[in-house]
PDB file of C-alpha atoms in Angstrom:
ATOM      1  CA  MET U   1     -60.644 -23.475   8.034  1.00  0.00           C
ATOM      2  CA  ASN U   2     -57.683 -23.023   5.737  1.00  0.00           C
ATOM      3  CA  LEU U   3     -57.512 -20.531   2.891  1.00  0.00           C
ATOM      4  CA  GLU U   4     -58.276 -23.178   0.270  1.00  0.00           C
ATOM      5  CA  GLY U   5     -61.431 -24.098   2.172  1.00  0.00           C
ATOM      6  CA  LEU U   6     -62.541 -20.480   2.160  1.00  0.00           C
ATOM      7  CA  GLU U   7     -61.898 -20.213  -1.566  1.00  0.00           C
ATOM      8  CA  MET U   8     -63.997 -23.299  -2.169  1.00  0.00           C
ATOM      9  CA  ILE U   9     -66.844 -21.964  -0.080  1.00  0.00           C
ATOM     10  CA  VAL U  10     -66.744 -18.529  -1.681  1.00  0.00           C
ATOM     11  CA  VAL U  11     -66.600 -19.920  -5.206  1.00  0.00           C
ATOM     12  CA  LEU U  12     -68.973 -22.876  -4.915  1.00  0.00           C
ATOM     13  CA  VAL U  13     -71.617 -21.594  -2.600  1.00  0.00           C
ATOM     14  CA  ILE U  14     -71.910 -17.934  -3.339  1.00  0.00           C
ATOM     15  CA  ILE U  15     -71.280 -17.946  -7.072  1.00  0.00           C
ATOM     16  CA  VAL U  16     -72.939 -21.221  -7.995  1.00  0.00           C
ATOM     17  CA  GLY U  17     -75.789 -20.723  -5.573  1.00  0.00           C
ATOM     18  CA  PHE U  18     -76.658 -17.224  -6.674  1.00  0.00           C
ATOM     19  CA  VAL U  19     -76.063 -17.725 -10.370  1.00  0.00           C
ATOM     20  CA  LYS U  20     -78.198 -20.878 -10.291  1.00  0.00           C
ATOM     21  CA  ALA U  21     -80.853 -19.076  -8.285  1.00  0.00           C
ATOM     22  CA  LEU U  22     -80.918 -16.250 -10.812  1.00  0.00           C
ATOM     23  CA  GLU U  23     -81.154 -18.731 -13.682  1.00  0.00           C
ATOM     24  CA  HIS U  24     -83.910 -20.644 -11.891  1.00  0.00           C
ATOM     25  CA  LEU U  25     -85.884 -17.472 -11.340  1.00  0.00           C
ATOM     26  CA  GLY U  26     -85.423 -16.509 -15.005  1.00  0.00           C
ATOM     27  CA  LEU U  27     -83.498 -13.372 -14.119  1.00  0.00           C
ATOM     28  CA  LEU U  28     -80.581 -13.943 -16.467  1.00  0.00           C
ATOM     29  CA  GLU U  29     -82.712 -13.847 -19.586  1.00  0.00           C
ATOM     30  CA  ASP U  30     -82.444 -10.814 -21.823  1.00  0.00           C
ATOM     31  CA  ASN U  31     -86.040 -10.875 -23.107  1.00  0.00           C
ATOM     32  CA  PHE U  32     -88.096  -8.823 -20.639  1.00  0.00           C
ATOM     33  CA  GLU U  33     -91.855  -8.762 -20.948  1.00  0.00           C
ATOM     34  CA  ASP U  34     -93.535  -5.422 -21.514  1.00  0.00           C
ATOM     35  CA  LYS U  35     -96.356  -6.181 -19.095  1.00  0.00           C
ATOM     36  CA  ILE U  36     -94.315  -6.588 -15.929  1.00  0.00           C
ATOM     37  CA  GLU U  37     -95.739  -3.455 -14.335  1.00  0.00           C
ATOM     38  CA  ASP U  38     -99.313  -4.594 -15.079  1.00  0.00           C
ATOM     39  CA  GLU U  39     -98.599  -8.005 -13.568  1.00  0.00           C
ATOM     40  CA  LEU U  40     -97.159  -6.407 -10.447  1.00  0.00           C
ATOM     41  CA  GLU U  41    -100.225  -4.243  -9.966  1.00  0.00           C
ATOM     42  CA  MET U  42    -102.658  -7.160 -10.430  1.00  0.00           C
ATOM     43  CA  THR U  43    -100.867  -9.454  -7.963  1.00  0.00           C
ATOM     44  CA  THR U  44    -102.284  -9.623  -4.452  1.00  0.00           C
ATOM     45  CA  VAL U  45     -99.529 -10.002  -1.888  1.00  0.00           C
ATOM     46  CA  CYS U  46     -99.162 -10.322   1.840  1.00  0.00           C
ATOM     47  CA  HIS U  47     -96.129  -8.072   1.748  1.00  0.00           C
ATOM     48  CA  ARG U  48     -95.653  -5.308  -0.785  1.00  0.00           C
ATOM     49  CA  PRO U  49     -92.090  -3.985  -1.079  1.00  0.00           C
ATOM     50  CA  GLU U  50     -90.989  -0.412  -0.649  1.00  0.00           C
ATOM     51  CA  GLY U  51     -91.439   1.853  -3.653  1.00  0.00           C
ATOM     52  CA  LEU U  52     -89.208   0.992  -6.582  1.00  0.00           C
ATOM     53  CA  GLU U  53     -87.768   4.502  -6.580  1.00  0.00           C
ATOM     54  CA  GLN U  54     -86.609   4.038  -2.997  1.00  0.00           C
ATOM     55  CA  LEU U  55     -85.097   0.623  -3.744  1.00  0.00           C
ATOM     56  CA  GLU U  56     -83.458   2.025  -6.861  1.00  0.00           C
ATOM     57  CA  ALA U  57     -81.818   4.718  -4.703  1.00  0.00           C
ATOM     58  CA  GLN U  58     -80.669   2.138  -2.113  1.00  0.00           C
ATOM     59  CA  THR U  59     -79.305  -0.439  -4.570  1.00  0.00           C
ATOM     60  CA  ASN U  60     -77.218  -0.624  -7.709  1.00  0.00           C
ATOM     61  CA  PHE U  61     -80.193  -1.736  -9.833  1.00  0.00           C
ATOM     62  CA  THR U  62     -82.318   0.193 -12.297  1.00  0.00           C
ATOM     63  CA  LYS U  63     -86.080   0.385 -11.912  1.00  0.00           C
ATOM     64  CA  ARG U  64     -86.506  -2.064 -14.777  1.00  0.00           C
ATOM     65  CA  GLU U  65     -84.083  -4.551 -13.206  1.00  0.00           C
ATOM     66  CA  LEU U  66     -85.923  -4.268  -9.903  1.00  0.00           C
ATOM     67  CA  GLN U  67     -89.189  -5.037 -11.678  1.00  0.00           C
ATOM     68  CA  VAL U  68     -87.697  -8.169 -13.211  1.00  0.00           C
ATOM     69  CA  LEU U  69     -86.204  -9.239  -9.880  1.00  0.00           C
ATOM     70  CA  TYR U  70     -89.533  -8.679  -8.164  1.00  0.00           C
ATOM     71  CA  ARG U  71     -91.344 -10.765 -10.744  1.00  0.00           C
ATOM     72  CA  GLY U  72     -88.931 -13.656 -10.196  1.00  0.00           C
ATOM     73  CA  PHE U  73     -89.173 -13.299  -6.431  1.00  0.00           C
ATOM     74  CA  LYS U  74     -92.972 -13.314  -6.564  1.00  0.00           C
ATOM     75  CA  ASN U  75     -92.986 -16.425  -8.780  1.00  0.00           C
ATOM     76  CA  GLU U  76     -91.121 -18.338  -6.083  1.00  0.00           C
ATOM     77  CA  CYS U  77     -92.644 -16.568  -3.084  1.00  0.00           C
ATOM     78  CA  PRO U  78     -96.207 -15.412  -3.833  1.00  0.00           C
ATOM     79  CA  SER U  79     -96.728 -14.152  -0.275  1.00  0.00           C
ATOM     80  CA  GLY U  80     -93.904 -11.654  -0.698  1.00  0.00           C
ATOM     81  CA  VAL U  81     -91.750 -13.192   2.041  1.00  0.00           C
ATOM     82  CA  VAL U  82     -89.621 -16.313   2.321  1.00  0.00           C
ATOM     83  CA  ASN U  83     -89.307 -18.282   5.518  1.00  0.00           C
ATOM     84  CA  GLU U  84     -86.287 -20.452   6.222  1.00  0.00           C
ATOM     85  CA  GLU U  85     -87.973 -23.727   5.295  1.00  0.00           C
ATOM     86  CA  THR U  86     -89.003 -22.436   1.855  1.00  0.00           C
ATOM     87  CA  PHE U  87     -85.538 -20.970   1.368  1.00  0.00           C
ATOM     88  CA  LYS U  88     -83.983 -24.362   2.148  1.00  0.00           C
ATOM     89  CA  GLN U  89     -86.297 -26.091  -0.340  1.00  0.00           C
ATOM     90  CA  ILE U  90     -85.375 -23.662  -3.115  1.00  0.00           C
ATOM     91  CA  TYR U  91     -81.675 -23.877  -2.281  1.00  0.00           C
ATOM     92  CA  ALA U  92     -81.752 -27.698  -2.161  1.00  0.00           C
ATOM     93  CA  GLN U  93     -82.851 -27.788  -5.807  1.00  0.00           C
ATOM     94  CA  PHE U  94     -79.366 -26.623  -6.782  1.00  0.00           C
ATOM     95  CA  PHE U  95     -77.567 -29.257  -4.714  1.00  0.00           C
ATOM     96  CA  PRO U  96     -79.596 -32.469  -5.224  1.00  0.00           C
ATOM     97  CA  HIS U  97     -76.734 -34.853  -4.369  1.00  0.00           C
ATOM     98  CA  GLY U  98     -75.999 -33.622  -0.888  1.00  0.00           C
ATOM     99  CA  ASP U  99     -77.539 -32.065   2.172  1.00  0.00           C
ATOM    100  CA  ALA U 100     -77.154 -28.318   1.781  1.00  0.00           C
ATOM    101  CA  SER U 101     -79.598 -27.465   4.574  1.00  0.00           C
ATOM    102  CA  MET U 102     -76.953 -26.359   7.077  1.00  0.00           C
ATOM    103  CA  TYR U 103     -75.328 -23.983   4.638  1.00  0.00           C
ATOM    104  CA  ALA U 104     -78.775 -22.819   3.481  1.00  0.00           C
ATOM    105  CA  HIS U 105     -79.487 -21.987   7.133  1.00  0.00           C
ATOM    106  CA  TYR U 106     -76.437 -19.721   7.331  1.00  0.00           C
ATOM    107  CA  LEU U 107     -77.170 -18.184   3.943  1.00  0.00           C
ATOM    108  CA  PHE U 108     -80.762 -17.501   4.993  1.00  0.00           C
ATOM    109  CA  ASN U 109     -79.496 -15.787   8.145  1.00  0.00           C
ATOM    110  CA  ALA U 110     -77.236 -13.581   6.029  1.00  0.00           C
ATOM    111  CA  PHE U 111     -80.257 -12.476   3.960  1.00  0.00           C
ATOM    112  CA  ASP U 112     -82.458 -12.079   7.037  1.00  0.00           C
ATOM    113  CA  THR U 113     -80.839  -8.862   8.200  1.00  0.00           C
ATOM    114  CA  ALA U 114     -83.699  -8.078  10.602  1.00  0.00           C
ATOM    115  CA  GLN U 115     -83.257 -11.538  12.170  1.00  0.00           C
ATOM    116  CA  ASN U 116     -87.039 -12.027  12.204  1.00  0.00           C
ATOM    117  CA  GLY U 117     -87.197 -15.407  10.460  1.00  0.00           C
ATOM    118  CA  SER U 118     -88.247 -14.133   7.062  1.00  0.00           C
ATOM    119  CA  VAL U 119     -86.670 -12.582   4.007  1.00  0.00           C
ATOM    120  CA  LYS U 120     -88.613  -9.881   2.207  1.00  0.00           C
ATOM    121  CA  PHE U 121     -87.948  -8.723  -1.337  1.00  0.00           C
ATOM    122  CA  GLU U 122     -86.078  -5.712   0.027  1.00  0.00           C
ATOM    123  CA  ASP U 123     -83.693  -7.977   1.972  1.00  0.00           C
ATOM    124  CA  PHE U 124     -83.155 -10.146  -1.090  1.00  0.00           C
ATOM    125  CA  VAL U 125     -82.482  -7.272  -3.471  1.00  0.00           C
ATOM    126  CA  MET U 126     -80.177  -5.423  -1.054  1.00  0.00           C
ATOM    127  CA  ALA U 127     -77.966  -8.506  -0.678  1.00  0.00           C
ATOM    128  CA  LEU U 128     -78.085  -9.214  -4.387  1.00  0.00           C
ATOM    129  CA  SER U 129     -77.065  -5.626  -5.111  1.00  0.00           C
ATOM    130  CA  ILE U 130     -73.995  -6.069  -2.929  1.00  0.00           C
ATOM    131  CA  LEU U 131     -73.068  -9.455  -4.372  1.00  0.00           C
ATOM    132  CA  LEU U 132     -73.552  -8.487  -8.006  1.00  0.00           C
ATOM    133  CA  ARG U 133     -72.575  -4.834  -8.092  1.00  0.00           C
ATOM    134  CA  GLY U 134     -71.064  -3.889  -4.772  1.00  0.00           C
ATOM    135  CA  THR U 135     -67.478  -2.876  -4.226  1.00  0.00           C
ATOM    136  CA  VAL U 136     -64.925  -5.525  -3.288  1.00  0.00           C
ATOM    137  CA  HIS U 137     -65.065  -4.261   0.290  1.00  0.00           C
ATOM    138  CA  GLU U 138     -68.882  -4.558   0.383  1.00  0.00           C
ATOM    139  CA  LYS U 139     -68.795  -8.089  -1.042  1.00  0.00           C
ATOM    140  CA  LEU U 140     -66.170  -9.185   1.456  1.00  0.00           C
ATOM    141  CA  ARG U 141     -68.065  -7.580   4.353  1.00  0.00           C
ATOM    142  CA  TRP U 142     -71.224  -9.470   3.295  1.00  0.00           C
ATOM    143  CA  THR U 143     -69.264 -12.724   3.057  1.00  0.00           C
ATOM    144  CA  PHE U 144     -67.713 -12.100   6.467  1.00  0.00           C
ATOM    145  CA  ASN U 145     -71.170 -11.580   7.960  1.00  0.00           C
ATOM    146  CA  LEU U 146     -72.239 -14.863   6.388  1.00  0.00           C
ATOM    147  CA  TYR U 147     -69.472 -16.697   8.269  1.00  0.00           C
ATOM    148  CA  ASP U 148     -69.895 -14.747  11.497  1.00  0.00           C
ATOM    149  CA  ILE U 149     -72.418 -17.323  12.638  1.00  0.00           C
ATOM    150  CA  ASN U 150     -73.053 -15.992  16.128  1.00  0.00           C
ATOM    151  CA  LYS U 151     -72.871 -12.348  14.972  1.00  0.00           C
ATOM    152  CA  ASP U 152     -70.171 -11.387  17.476  1.00  0.00           C
ATOM    153  CA  GLY U 153     -67.985  -9.670  14.851  1.00  0.00           C
ATOM    154  CA  TYR U 154     -65.478 -12.528  14.617  1.00  0.00           C
ATOM    155  CA  ILE U 155     -64.875 -15.702  12.666  1.00  0.00           C
ATOM    156  CA  ASN U 156     -63.304 -18.341  14.863  1.00  0.00           C
ATOM    157  CA  LYS U 157     -60.678 -19.772  12.496  1.00  0.00           C
ATOM    158  CA  GLU U 158     -56.873 -19.740  12.480  1.00  0.00           C
ATOM    159  CA  LYS U 159     -55.612 -19.247   8.870  1.00  0.00           C
ATOM    160  CA  MET U 160     -56.615 -15.592   8.427  1.00  0.00           C
ATOM    161  CA  ASP U 161     -55.913 -14.680  12.049  1.00  0.00           C
ATOM    162  CA  LYS U 162     -53.170 -12.119  11.347  1.00  0.00           C
ATOM    163  CA  ASN U 163     -52.498 -11.194  14.970  1.00  0.00           C
ATOM    164  CA  LYS U 164     -52.836 -14.805  16.257  1.00  0.00           C
ATOM    165  CA  ASP U 165     -55.495 -13.992  18.859  1.00  0.00           C
ATOM    166  CA  GLY U 166     -57.691 -16.982  17.935  1.00  0.00           C
ATOM    167  CA  VAL U 167     -60.336 -15.059  15.992  1.00  0.00           C
ATOM    168  CA  VAL U 168     -60.565 -13.424  12.587  1.00  0.00           C
ATOM    169  CA  THR U 169     -61.861  -9.866  12.564  1.00  0.00           C
ATOM    170  CA  LEU U 170     -63.520  -8.192   9.590  1.00  0.00           C
ATOM    171  CA  ASP U 171     -60.314  -6.269   8.846  1.00  0.00           C
ATOM    172  CA  GLU U 172     -58.199  -9.458   8.953  1.00  0.00           C
ATOM    173  CA  PHE U 173     -60.718 -11.222   6.722  1.00  0.00           C
ATOM    174  CA  ILE U 174     -60.759  -8.430   4.129  1.00  0.00           C
ATOM    175  CA  GLU U 175     -56.968  -8.128   4.145  1.00  0.00           C
ATOM    176  CA  SER U 176     -56.484 -11.882   3.681  1.00  0.00           C
ATOM    177  CA  CYS U 177     -59.055 -12.087   0.897  1.00  0.00           C
ATOM    178  CA  GLN U 178     -57.598  -9.100  -0.939  1.00  0.00           C
ATOM    179  CA  GLU U 179     -54.179 -10.785  -0.858  1.00  0.00           C
ATOM    180  CA  ASP U 180     -55.585 -13.911  -2.531  1.00  0.00           C
ATOM    181  CA  ASP U 181     -55.896 -13.649  -6.332  1.00  0.00           C
ATOM    182  CA  ASN U 182     -58.317 -16.593  -6.580  1.00  0.00           C
ATOM    183  CA  ILE U 183     -60.774 -15.051  -4.155  1.00  0.00           C
ATOM    184  CA  MET U 184     -60.560 -11.687  -5.882  1.00  0.00           C
ATOM    185  CA  ARG U 185     -61.190 -13.308  -9.290  1.00  0.00           C
ATOM    186  CA  SER U 186     -64.181 -15.204  -7.898  1.00  0.00           C
ATOM    187  CA  LEU U 187     -65.703 -11.943  -6.631  1.00  0.00           C
ATOM    188  CA  GLN U 188     -65.343 -10.388 -10.085  1.00  0.00           C
ATOM    189  CA  LEU U 189     -67.460 -13.143 -11.631  1.00  0.00           C
ATOM    190  CA  PHE U 190     -70.549 -11.458 -10.216  1.00  0.00           C
ATOM    191  CA  GLU U 191     -70.012  -8.319 -12.248  1.00  0.00           C
ATOM    192  CA  ASN U 192     -71.433  -9.738 -15.480  1.00  0.00           C
ATOM    193  CA  VAL U 193     -74.299 -11.816 -14.096  1.00  0.00           C
ATOM    194  CA  MET U 194     -77.079  -9.318 -14.629  1.00  0.00           C
TER     195      MET U 194
END
């Protein structure tokens, strides 16, 4: 994969995918309902997330933002968890003219940090916190993990392979991305999403 290919993937998939997902879930709207807490208490779920105070301490979101995110998550996933098939169906709505299932598979795996075949609200919000409000290093680490398909700590591509050993390490990936103004600008687009 050349550097231009990486830029395209970073810009198109991560930004468009997440911004569209946030819009679809109604999370980019400024008008919050006053009864969100009541709705959360009345909803019966198969999985109830950790306490909001704990998630607030672990993420870069306020309690109110977490409530809004939870409401959107529950609208799409009433059981409180998303399996890969449901994730692919939601993701496919944003790319109706092509087959995005393979990329959705890799994206799902990046969210599924426990590697148990499901994404809970906590998984979703932790990744979203990194992508929207994390440091450049955190965002690049998350992106690297997305492309480390077999989770061996390497990306098997040549362009960013600084020491020419046939694999790209996390450090090589971060260094290459930080040297590329287009990639750095694309990462900054997240800062004003929510």
